[in-house]
């Protein structure tokens, strides 16, 4: 690869089918892994959040300092956002007593504020313009809020809305199908559709994760959180090794032109 080509590539992967497969597996792992630490290990949501927040900060710093796209580093950072999102949302919803609806509302406001500040600062929120550390920081903060919001939405769908885990998974899948249909058959902004899909894959992962590890009496399959997390992690690693992922071509954001 010549230097001219390297300069046109970013540090986030090209958005393909395998990207979404790994993303859904990672969000499901975030649910089972987060619950394993906070619940199975009896460390609680606050301690779990502190642990995963530290991992997230280390991963983000490494990702921003990296000179090119490294699949394992990128997906480690994504998994870190899903685990901290799980424990943080559970802490807000349950320990602070905000409730699923209240937590989701606050997180939605934070997500919209993050996107708005990002857009106001750089003139775009498109992932193909992540060509500076500043843009990367906005990217990862937005992702963290979206992952946390997705956890709260997943719990709200399965619990407060009384759809159950399987019902919640069906609803989230149907909404994702609408986004896919809009991508292929409408001219709606691709950036808008990307973030809609990115957000929706998190509640899907949340309810699927709960379906796997919650007790039978609660509508789950009562699988071990540790074994479920191990299987999901193995699947993610296998996908990274078996399917080549290339860095997305990037174009300079308005602040870099």
XYZ file of N, CA and C in Angstrom:
771
model
N 0.861 -1.195 0.000
C 0.000 0.000 0.000
C 0.894 1.240 0.000
N 0.666 2.165 -0.913
C 1.516 3.338 -0.979
C 1.054 4.403 0.001
N 1.909 5.401 0.177
C 1.607 6.428 1.168
C 0.359 7.218 0.834
N 0.106 7.463 -0.460
C -1.084 8.222 -0.861
C -2.339 7.483 -0.467
N -2.323 6.147 -0.621
C -3.494 5.360 -0.250
C -3.692 5.365 1.253
N -2.578 5.252 2.009
C -2.683 5.232 3.457
C -3.306 6.526 3.982
N -2.993 7.636 3.349
C -3.518 8.915 3.836
C -5.017 9.048 3.588
N -5.575 8.228 2.685
C -6.996 8.342 2.387
C -7.840 7.405 3.241
N -7.207 6.609 4.090
C -7.932 5.653 4.904
C -8.048 6.136 6.343
N -9.195 5.887 6.945
C -9.416 6.288 8.321
C -9.075 5.171 9.287
N -9.524 5.328 10.530
C -9.248 4.336 11.562
C -10.513 3.636 12.030
N -11.596 3.794 11.268
C -12.827 3.061 11.533
C -13.080 2.143 10.347
N -13.729 0.989 10.560
C -13.908 0.034 9.460
C -14.967 0.476 8.460
N -14.832 -0.046 7.255
C -15.858 0.167 6.246
C -17.149 -0.477 6.724
N -18.262 0.198 6.527
C -19.548 -0.301 7.013
C -20.096 -1.325 6.021
N -19.962 -2.598 6.377
C -20.414 -3.705 5.549
C -21.288 -4.623 6.397
N -21.746 -5.718 5.794
C -22.574 -6.674 6.537
C -21.821 -7.234 7.733
N -20.531 -7.555 7.560
C -19.778 -8.127 8.674
C -19.608 -7.110 9.801
N -19.557 -5.822 9.456
C -19.507 -4.776 10.481
C -20.725 -4.880 11.387
N -21.906 -5.005 10.802
C -23.135 -5.059 11.594
C -23.249 -6.367 12.370
N -22.766 -7.463 11.792
C -22.797 -8.748 12.507
C -21.935 -8.666 13.763
N -20.721 -8.142 13.615
C -19.839 -8.013 14.775
C -20.408 -7.011 15.765
N -20.995 -5.936 15.254
C -21.572 -4.914 16.142
C -22.679 -5.504 17.013
N -23.565 -6.300 16.430
C -24.656 -6.903 17.204
C -24.098 -7.887 18.225
N -23.107 -8.697 17.807
C -22.481 -9.634 18.745
C -21.800 -8.887 19.879
N -21.142 -7.756 19.549
C -20.450 -6.967 20.562
C -21.429 -6.347 21.551
N -22.564 -5.882 21.063
C -23.546 -5.280 21.969
C -24.191 -6.346 22.859
N -24.367 -7.540 22.315
C -24.893 -8.634 23.134
C -23.878 -9.029 24.200
N -22.601 -9.080 23.814
C -21.536 -9.362 24.772
C -21.484 -8.275 25.846
N -21.735 -7.035 25.456
C -21.749 -5.957 26.433
C -22.774 -6.194 27.522
N -23.918 -6.745 27.134
C -24.980 -7.026 28.109
C -24.598 -8.182 29.027
N -24.187 -9.309 28.442
C -23.849 -10.469 29.263
C -22.580 -10.224 30.082
N -21.587 -9.556 29.463
C -20.348 -9.264 30.183
C -20.553 -8.257 31.295
N -21.329 -7.217 31.012
C -21.621 -6.224 32.038
C -22.370 -6.821 33.209
N -23.370 -7.667 32.919
C -24.130 -8.328 33.975
C -23.266 -9.313 34.757
N -22.318 -9.965 34.066
C -21.441 -10.919 34.747
C -20.621 -10.229 35.821
N -20.098 -9.047 35.496
C -19.264 -8.322 36.457
C -20.105 -7.696 37.573
N -21.183 -7.021 37.197
C -21.961 -6.295 38.201
C -22.876 -7.195 39.025
N -23.384 -8.278 38.416
C -24.362 -9.121 39.102
C -23.777 -10.463 39.534
N -23.212 -11.221 38.581
C -22.692 -12.544 38.938
C -21.513 -12.451 39.902
N -20.660 -11.433 39.715
C -19.522 -11.240 40.622
C -19.908 -10.429 41.854
N -21.163 -9.933 41.868
C -21.702 -9.172 43.007
C -20.885 -7.915 43.309
N -20.361 -7.278 42.260
C -19.598 -6.050 42.462
C -20.487 -4.814 42.451
N -21.692 -4.959 41.918
C -22.616 -3.834 41.863
C -22.421 -2.997 40.610
N -23.419 -2.181 40.306
C -23.397 -1.391 39.071
C -22.358 -0.275 39.115
N -22.178 0.357 40.278
C -21.246 1.478 40.370
C -19.804 1.000 40.177
N -19.425 -0.073 40.862
C -18.068 -0.603 40.719
C -17.860 -1.130 39.299
N -18.887 -1.816 38.773
C -18.792 -2.310 37.401
C -18.596 -1.178 36.411
N -19.315 -0.088 36.611
C -19.177 1.077 35.730
C -17.770 1.659 35.823
N -17.236 1.730 37.027
C -15.884 2.274 37.206
C -14.844 1.414 36.498
N -14.986 0.093 36.606
C -14.047 -0.827 35.956
C -14.099 -0.667 34.441
N -15.300 -0.710 33.906
C -15.439 -0.643 32.446
C -15.137 0.749 31.903
N -15.394 1.788 32.695
C -15.058 3.141 32.262
C -13.548 3.289 32.130
N -12.810 2.688 33.046
C -11.349 2.743 32.974
C -10.850 2.017 31.725
N -11.428 0.850 31.449
C -11.055 0.101 30.242
C -11.396 0.908 28.991
N -12.561 1.545 29.006
C -12.996 2.355 27.876
C -12.018 3.507 27.623
N -11.612 4.210 28.670
C -10.697 5.346 28.513
C -9.348 4.889 27.955
N -8.841 3.774 28.456
C -7.562 3.248 27.953
C -7.690 2.874 26.477
N -8.795 2.196 26.123
C -9.001 1.770 24.744
C -9.159 2.959 23.804
N -9.894 3.981 24.239
C -10.101 5.165 23.401
C -8.791 5.904 23.171
N -8.000 6.054 24.216
C -6.708 6.732 24.067
C -5.823 5.971 23.082
N -5.802 4.637 23.201
C -5.000 3.820 22.284
C -5.517 3.941 20.860
N -6.847 3.972 20.713
C -7.459 4.085 19.388
C -7.125 5.428 18.742
N -7.197 6.494 19.499
C -6.918 7.829 18.961
C -5.435 7.989 18.608
N -4.567 7.389 19.414
C -3.133 7.490 19.155
C -2.671 6.584 18.011
N -3.465 5.579 17.682
C -3.079 4.647 16.614
C -2.961 5.394 15.286
N -2.041 4.955 14.449
C -1.794 5.618 13.177
C -2.669 5.087 12.050
N -3.270 3.912 12.256
C -4.124 3.348 11.229
C -5.177 2.451 11.871
N -5.998 1.837 11.060
C -7.077 0.984 11.549
C -6.539 -0.379 11.967
N -6.791 -0.730 13.230
C -6.467 -2.053 13.762
C -7.780 -2.701 14.203
N -8.243 -3.743 13.515
C -9.547 -4.337 13.831
C -9.728 -4.712 15.298
N -8.729 -5.376 15.887
C -8.894 -5.814 17.269
C -8.978 -4.628 18.220
N -8.212 -3.587 17.986
C -8.264 -2.400 18.837
C -9.608 -1.706 18.696
N -10.077 -1.556 17.457
C -11.356 -0.888 17.233
C -12.485 -1.636 17.939
N -12.552 -2.953 17.755
C -13.664 -3.710 18.334
C -13.528 -3.865 19.843
N -12.311 -3.837 20.352
C -12.140 -3.804 21.800
C -12.746 -2.533 22.373
N -12.531 -1.426 21.673
C -13.100 -0.149 22.119
C -14.622 -0.176 22.044
N -15.163 -0.757 20.988
C -16.622 -0.887 20.867
C -17.183 -1.725 22.011
N -16.549 -2.868 22.286
C -17.011 -3.729 23.382
C -16.943 -2.975 24.706
N -15.890 -2.187 24.886
C -15.766 -1.398 26.119
C -16.928 -0.427 26.263
N -17.360 0.180 25.157
C -18.493 1.105 25.238
C -19.783 0.370 25.580
N -19.919 -0.866 25.116
C -21.153 -1.609 25.396
C -21.217 -2.078 26.837
N -20.066 -2.486 27.394
C -20.073 -2.946 28.783
C -20.281 -1.781 29.745
N -19.579 -0.662 29.510
C -19.787 0.494 30.389
C -21.200 1.042 30.194
N -21.735 0.932 28.969
C -23.106 1.362 28.725
C -24.106 0.529 29.497
N -23.857 -0.778 29.577
C -24.749 -1.678 30.312
C -24.785 -1.342 31.795
N -23.601 -1.273 32.422
C -23.565 -1.030 33.864
C -23.991 0.392 34.219
N -23.650 1.365 33.360
C -24.044 2.750 33.629
C -25.550 2.922 33.534
N -26.162 2.330 32.508
C -27.614 2.419 32.365
C -28.320 1.722 33.517
N -27.821 0.551 33.914
C -28.432 -0.176 35.032
C -28.277 0.599 36.334
N -27.121 1.265 36.506
C -26.919 2.066 37.713
C -27.916 3.220 37.764
N -28.103 3.900 36.627
C -29.035 5.024 36.589
C -30.476 4.563 36.782
N -30.825 3.470 36.097
C -32.211 3.003 36.133
C -32.586 2.385 37.470
N -31.683 1.611 38.045
C -32.023 0.812 39.221
C -31.469 1.393 40.518
N -30.162 1.675 40.544
C -29.566 2.178 41.784
C -30.027 3.594 42.102
N -30.112 4.454 41.107
C -30.550 5.829 41.326
C -32.067 5.977 41.292
N -32.742 4.919 40.852
C -34.202 4.933 40.842
C -34.831 5.818 39.785
N -34.070 6.152 38.746
C -34.609 7.006 37.686
C -35.662 6.262 36.862
N -35.484 4.954 36.731
C -36.416 4.167 35.929
C -35.989 4.124 34.474
N -36.502 3.144 33.744
C -36.110 2.967 32.351
C -36.491 4.167 31.495
N -37.714 4.650 31.660
C -38.179 5.775 30.843
C -37.366 7.041 31.139
N -37.150 7.306 32.425
C -36.376 8.486 32.804
C -34.940 8.386 32.335
N -34.339 7.211 32.525
C -32.958 7.016 32.086
C -32.819 7.156 30.582
N -33.763 6.560 29.843
C -33.713 6.643 28.381
C -33.870 8.089 27.912
N -34.738 8.844 28.588
C -34.960 10.245 28.203
C -33.701 11.080 28.406
N -33.050 10.898 29.556
C -31.822 11.643 29.837
C -30.731 11.275 28.842
N -30.581 9.985 28.581
C -29.536 9.524 27.674
C -29.804 9.956 26.235
N -31.069 9.982 25.845
C -31.410 10.459 24.503
C -31.029 11.931 24.363
N -31.292 12.711 25.410
C -30.928 14.133 25.385
C -29.412 14.299 25.292
N -28.667 13.479 26.031
C -27.202 13.542 25.976
C -26.681 13.137 24.602
N -27.293 12.123 24.011
C -26.877 11.680 22.679
C -27.134 12.771 21.645
N -28.313 13.374 21.696
C -28.628 14.437 20.747
C -27.710 15.649 20.949
N -27.385 15.937 22.214
C -26.476 17.051 22.496
C -25.087 16.757 21.945
N -24.642 15.512 22.089
C -23.333 15.129 21.560
C -23.275 15.285 20.048
N -24.299 14.813 19.371
C -24.352 14.941 17.909
C -24.436 16.410 17.489
N -25.219 17.189 18.229
C -25.384 18.604 17.890
C -24.078 19.364 18.064
N -23.362 19.110 19.168
C -22.081 19.789 19.403
C -21.056 19.346 18.362
N -21.058 18.058 18.055
C -20.161 17.529 17.024
C -20.418 18.231 15.688
N -21.693 18.311 15.307
C -22.046 18.939 14.030
C -21.702 20.431 14.034
N -21.986 21.090 15.149
C -21.704 22.526 15.229
C -20.200 22.796 15.185
N -19.425 21.900 15.755
C -17.976 22.096 15.811
C -17.289 21.771 14.499
N -17.729 20.687 13.829
C -17.024 20.209 12.646
C -17.837 20.283 11.356
N -19.126 20.604 11.467
C -19.943 20.755 10.269
C -20.489 19.472 9.699
N -20.232 18.337 10.360
C -20.733 17.050 9.891
C -20.601 16.028 11.010
N -21.436 14.985 10.970
C -21.309 13.861 11.909
C -21.131 12.558 11.130
N -20.723 12.680 9.893
C -20.515 11.502 9.053
C -19.253 10.772 9.484
N -19.316 9.448 9.521
C -18.160 8.668 9.987
C -17.025 8.670 8.971
N -17.298 9.043 7.727
C -16.210 9.050 6.747
C -15.420 10.359 6.768
N -15.699 11.205 7.750
C -14.915 12.440 7.904
C -14.122 12.429 9.202
N -13.968 11.245 9.798
C -13.204 11.153 11.040
C -11.728 11.139 10.680
N -11.180 12.324 10.507
C -9.811 12.472 10.028
C -8.945 13.273 10.985
N -9.404 13.443 12.229
C -8.632 14.178 13.221
C -8.959 13.631 14.600
N -8.038 13.791 15.570
C -8.318 13.335 16.936
C -9.579 13.974 17.517
N -9.841 15.216 17.160
C -11.039 15.899 17.658
C -12.301 15.202 17.161
N -12.311 14.858 15.874
C -13.468 14.147 15.319
C -13.609 12.770 15.955
N -12.485 12.098 16.187
C -12.526 10.782 16.823
C -13.109 10.866 18.224
N -12.735 11.901 18.961
C -13.256 12.044 20.315
C -14.771 12.211 20.293
N -15.285 13.042 19.386
C -16.732 13.182 19.245
C -17.372 11.835 18.890
N -16.732 11.108 17.999
C -17.222 9.800 17.547
C -17.397 8.847 18.727
N -16.380 8.745 19.573
C -16.431 7.776 20.660
C -17.346 8.225 21.792
N -17.426 9.511 22.050
C -18.369 9.996 23.063
C -19.801 9.721 22.610
N -20.075 9.973 21.330
C -21.406 9.716 20.788
C -21.741 8.234 20.854
N -20.781 7.387 20.525
C -21.005 5.953 20.588
C -21.293 5.516 22.021
N -20.557 6.039 22.992
C -20.791 5.658 24.377
C -22.207 6.023 24.817
N -22.657 7.230 24.455
C -24.024 7.626 24.808
C -25.044 6.737 24.097
N -24.785 6.389 22.830
C -25.729 5.559 22.084
C -25.809 4.161 22.675
N -24.672 3.627 23.133
C -24.673 2.291 23.728
C -25.414 2.294 25.058
N -25.226 3.342 25.841
C -25.911 3.435 27.128
C -27.409 3.616 26.927
N -27.772 4.474 25.981
C -29.187 4.662 25.652
C -29.813 3.358 25.191
N -29.085 2.609 24.366
C -29.618 1.345 23.853
C -29.919 0.357 24.953
N -29.075 0.325 25.983
C -29.331 -0.563 27.121
C -30.636 -0.192 27.814
N -30.799 1.108 28.072
C -32.025 1.570 28.732
C -33.257 1.288 27.877
N -33.138 1.506 26.553
C -34.270 1.233 25.663
C -34.605 -0.247 25.619
N -33.568 -1.088 25.608
C -33.804 -2.525 25.594
C -34.515 -2.985 26.848
N -34.077 -2.504 28.009
C -34.716 -2.868 29.268
C -36.141 -2.330 29.331
N -36.334 -1.112 28.817
C -37.681 -0.531 28.816
C -38.611 -1.348 27.924
N -38.130 -1.739 26.753
C -38.948 -2.508 25.816
C -39.357 -3.848 26.403
N -38.386 -4.539 27.003
C -38.664 -5.868 27.537
C -39.443 -5.821 28.845
N -39.145 -4.783 29.668
C -39.758 -4.717 30.983
C -40.992 -3.851 31.061
N -40.817 -2.532 30.999
C -41.929 -1.602 31.157
C -42.995 -1.789 30.089
N -42.567 -2.021 28.846
C -43.531 -2.213 27.763
C -44.118 -3.618 27.749
N -43.623 -4.485 28.644
C -44.159 -5.843 28.824
C -44.092 -6.700 27.566
N -43.091 -6.476 26.745
C -42.958 -7.284 25.536
C -42.124 -8.536 25.768
N -41.393 -8.566 26.872
C -40.515 -9.695 27.118
C -39.257 -9.592 26.261
N -38.291 -10.451 26.538
C -37.028 -10.375 25.819
C -37.176 -10.783 24.360
N -37.917 -11.853 24.115
C -38.127 -12.278 22.729
C -38.924 -11.230 21.965
N -39.961 -10.678 22.593
C -40.760 -9.644 21.946
C -39.948 -8.393 21.673
N -39.095 -8.026 22.633
C -38.230 -6.867 22.434
C -37.275 -7.068 21.275
N -36.747 -8.293 21.147
C -35.840 -8.593 20.043
C -36.557 -8.480 18.703
N -37.808 -8.918 18.656
C -38.589 -8.837 17.416
C -38.836 -7.379 17.041
N -39.192 -6.555 18.027
C -39.452 -5.135 17.761
C -38.199 -4.437 17.258
N -37.069 -4.668 17.931
C -35.812 -4.037 17.512
C -35.395 -4.502 16.122
N -35.583 -5.790 15.841
C -35.244 -6.326 14.517
C -36.125 -5.697 13.446
N -37.405 -5.518 13.767
C -38.320 -4.909 12.799
C -37.930 -3.465 12.509
N -37.547 -2.724 13.549
C -37.123 -1.343 13.347
C -35.839 -1.270 12.517
N -34.920 -2.207 12.751
C -33.708 -2.265 11.943
C -34.033 -2.582 10.491
N -35.025 -3.456 10.278
C -35.436 -3.788 8.917
C -35.981 -2.555 8.198
N -36.672 -1.685 8.940
C -37.179 -0.444 8.362
C -36.013 0.451 7.930
N -34.980 0.512 8.762
C -33.803 1.313 8.427
C -33.114 0.758 7.183
N -33.003 -0.569 7.105
C -32.386 -1.200 5.935
C -33.192 -0.903 4.679
N -34.510 -1.001 4.790
C -35.375 -0.705 3.649
C -35.207 0.751 3.207
N -35.105 1.649 4.191
C -34.916 3.064 3.867
C -33.574 3.283 3.163
N -32.579 2.512 3.539
C -31.258 2.636 2.912
C -31.313 2.254 1.440
N -32.020 1.180 1.137
C -32.041 0.681 -0.240
C -33.085 1.359 -1.128
N -34.152 1.869 -0.532
C -35.256 2.338 -1.376
C -35.645 3.795 -1.167
N -34.866 4.542 -0.404
C -35.142 5.966 -0.246
C -33.834 6.753 -0.382
N -33.971 8.054 -0.391
C -32.803 8.931 -0.458
C -32.507 9.608 0.880
N -33.018 9.015 1.953
C -32.773 9.575 3.288
C -31.268 9.592 3.548
N -30.817 10.614 4.236
C -29.400 10.780 4.543
C -28.777 9.487 5.053
N -27.680 9.065 4.417
C -26.971 7.852 4.839
C -26.377 8.023 6.233
N -25.980 9.235 6.566
C -25.450 9.493 7.903
C -26.533 9.285 8.958
N -27.723 9.800 8.696
C -28.845 9.620 9.615
C -29.186 8.144 9.777
N -29.215 7.418 8.667
C -29.554 5.992 8.720
C -28.480 5.196 9.455
N -27.213 5.581 9.269
C -26.138 4.890 9.976
C -26.328 5.009 11.482
N -26.541 6.233 11.963
C -26.672 6.419 13.401
C -27.951 5.787 13.935
N -29.012 5.784 13.138
C -30.242 5.109 13.557
C -29.991 3.607 13.734
N -29.302 3.005 12.760
C -28.987 1.578 12.848
C -28.023 1.305 14.000
N -27.045 2.167 14.170
C -26.059 1.980 15.236
C -26.738 1.998 16.600
N -27.668 2.930 16.787
C -28.389 3.026 18.056
C -29.295 1.822 18.262
N -30.001 1.396 17.210
C -30.967 0.306 17.338
C -30.321 -1.048 17.574
N -29.087 -1.236 17.095
C -28.443 -2.523 17.340
C -28.141 -2.721 18.826
N -28.043 -1.632 19.578
C -27.742 -1.770 21.013
C -28.916 -2.341 21.800
N -30.138 -1.810 21.681
C -31.237 -2.465 22.400
C -31.478 -3.890 21.923
N -31.208 -4.152 20.631
C -31.330 -5.532 20.147
C -30.345 -6.427 20.899
N -29.093 -5.980 21.010
C -28.113 -6.752 21.750
C -28.478 -6.887 23.220
N -29.055 -5.816 23.787
C -29.429 -5.838 25.200
C -30.495 -6.890 25.478
N -31.542 -6.916 24.665
C -32.625 -7.874 24.920
C -32.199 -9.300 24.580
N -31.348 -9.463 23.553
C -30.852 -10.808 23.237
C -29.946 -11.297 24.366
N -29.095 -10.400 24.886
C -28.244 -10.773 26.008
C -29.059 -11.172 27.223
N -30.108 -10.394 27.530
C -30.983 -10.736 28.655
C -31.734 -12.033 28.393
N -32.145 -12.253 27.160
C -32.824 -13.497 26.804
C -31.930 -14.702 27.094
N -30.637 -14.547 26.847
C -29.703 -15.652 27.058
C -29.474 -15.950 28.536
N -29.321 -14.870 29.360
C -28.851 -15.140 30.723
C -29.859 -14.917 31.848
N -31.029 -14.390 31.549
C -32.010 -14.198 32.612
C -32.671 -15.541 32.979
N -33.175 -15.664 34.211
C -33.793 -16.933 34.640
C -35.047 -17.267 33.847
N -35.380 -18.543 33.850
C -36.557 -18.996 33.108
C -37.827 -18.315 33.615
N -37.888 -18.053 34.917
C -39.073 -17.419 35.490
C -39.286 -16.003 34.983
N -38.184 -15.377 34.492
C -38.266 -14.013 33.971
C -38.361 -13.986 32.450
N -38.461 -15.163 31.848
C -38.586 -15.222 30.398
C -37.281 -15.419 29.666
N -36.187 -15.660 30.406
C -34.900 -15.894 29.774
C -34.603 -17.366 29.599
N -33.397 -17.669 29.120
C -32.981 -19.054 28.896
C -32.089 -19.579 30.014
N -31.749 -18.728 30.974
C -30.992 -19.116 32.161
C -29.604 -19.677 31.841
N -28.982 -19.182 30.780
C -27.621 -19.609 30.466
C -26.632 -18.872 31.360
N -25.481 -19.473 31.586
C -24.449 -18.826 32.378
C -23.968 -17.554 31.686
N -23.873 -16.465 32.432
C -23.365 -15.215 31.852
C -21.930 -15.381 31.384
N -21.171 -16.168 32.118
C -19.772 -16.379 31.745
C -19.663 -17.164 30.440
N -20.423 -18.249 30.328
C -20.337 -19.068 29.115
C -20.904 -18.332 27.915
N -22.009 -17.597 28.116
C -22.589 -16.826 27.018
C -21.602 -15.764 26.530
N -20.936 -15.106 27.481
C -19.952 -14.078 27.114
C -18.773 -14.698 26.380
N -18.344 -15.867 26.825
C -17.212 -16.541 26.185
C -17.550 -16.938 24.747
N -18.760 -17.446 24.543
C -19.182 -17.840 23.191
C -19.257 -16.620 22.282
N -19.836 -15.533 22.777
C -19.957 -14.316 21.979
C -18.583 -13.743 21.636
N -17.672 -13.737 22.609
C -16.328 -13.228 22.362
C -15.608 -14.093 21.328
N -15.794 -15.403 21.413
C -15.183 -16.305 20.438
C -15.713 -16.029 19.034
N -17.003 -15.788 18.931
C -17.609 -15.480 17.626
C -17.056 -14.176 17.053
N -16.883 -13.173 17.905
C -16.344 -11.887 17.455
C -14.913 -12.058 16.952
N -14.099 -12.753 17.728
C -12.706 -12.979 17.334
C -12.651 -13.756 16.023
N -13.518 -14.772 15.888
C -13.540 -15.572 14.660
C -13.906 -14.708 13.456
N -14.891 -13.837 13.626
C -15.298 -12.960 12.520
C -14.162 -12.022 12.114
N -13.447 -11.496 13.112
C -12.346 -10.584 12.810
C -11.236 -11.312 12.056
N -10.974 -12.555 12.464
C -9.898 -13.325 11.836
C -10.279 -13.856 10.452
N -11.538 -14.255 10.295
C -11.960 -14.906 9.055
C -12.383 -13.932 7.961
N -12.881 -12.773 8.357
C -13.394 -11.819 7.375
C -12.548 -10.546 7.409
N -11.914 -10.270 6.325
C -11.049 -9.089 6.256
C -11.880 -7.815 6.333
N -11.471 -6.934 7.182
C -12.114 -5.628 7.295
C -11.117 -4.561 6.889
N -11.547 -3.702 6.027
C -10.672 -2.630 5.583
C -11.104 -1.315 6.210
N -10.159 -0.430 6.357
C -10.479 0.890 6.887
C -11.317 1.651 5.873
N -12.293 2.370 6.379
C -13.156 3.146 5.492
C -12.379 4.290 4.868
N -12.637 4.532 3.583
C -12.041 5.700 2.932
C -12.574 6.941 3.625
N -11.721 7.889 3.824
C -12.155 9.076 4.551
C -11.970 10.324 3.701
N -12.741 11.315 3.999
C -12.577 12.632 3.396
C -12.440 13.635 4.524
N -11.689 14.679 4.323
C -11.462 15.626 5.416
C -12.761 16.255 5.888
N -12.869 16.425 7.203
C -14.024 17.146 7.727
C -13.846 18.620 7.461
N -14.936 19.400 7.476
C -14.855 20.816 7.124
C -13.799 21.595 7.897
N -13.526 21.199 9.150
C -12.549 21.960 9.928
C -11.119 21.665 9.506
N -10.944 20.647 8.655
C -9.590 20.267 8.211
C -9.317 20.720 6.808
N -10.278 21.341 6.154
C -10.100 21.744 4.769
C -9.596 23.177 4.695
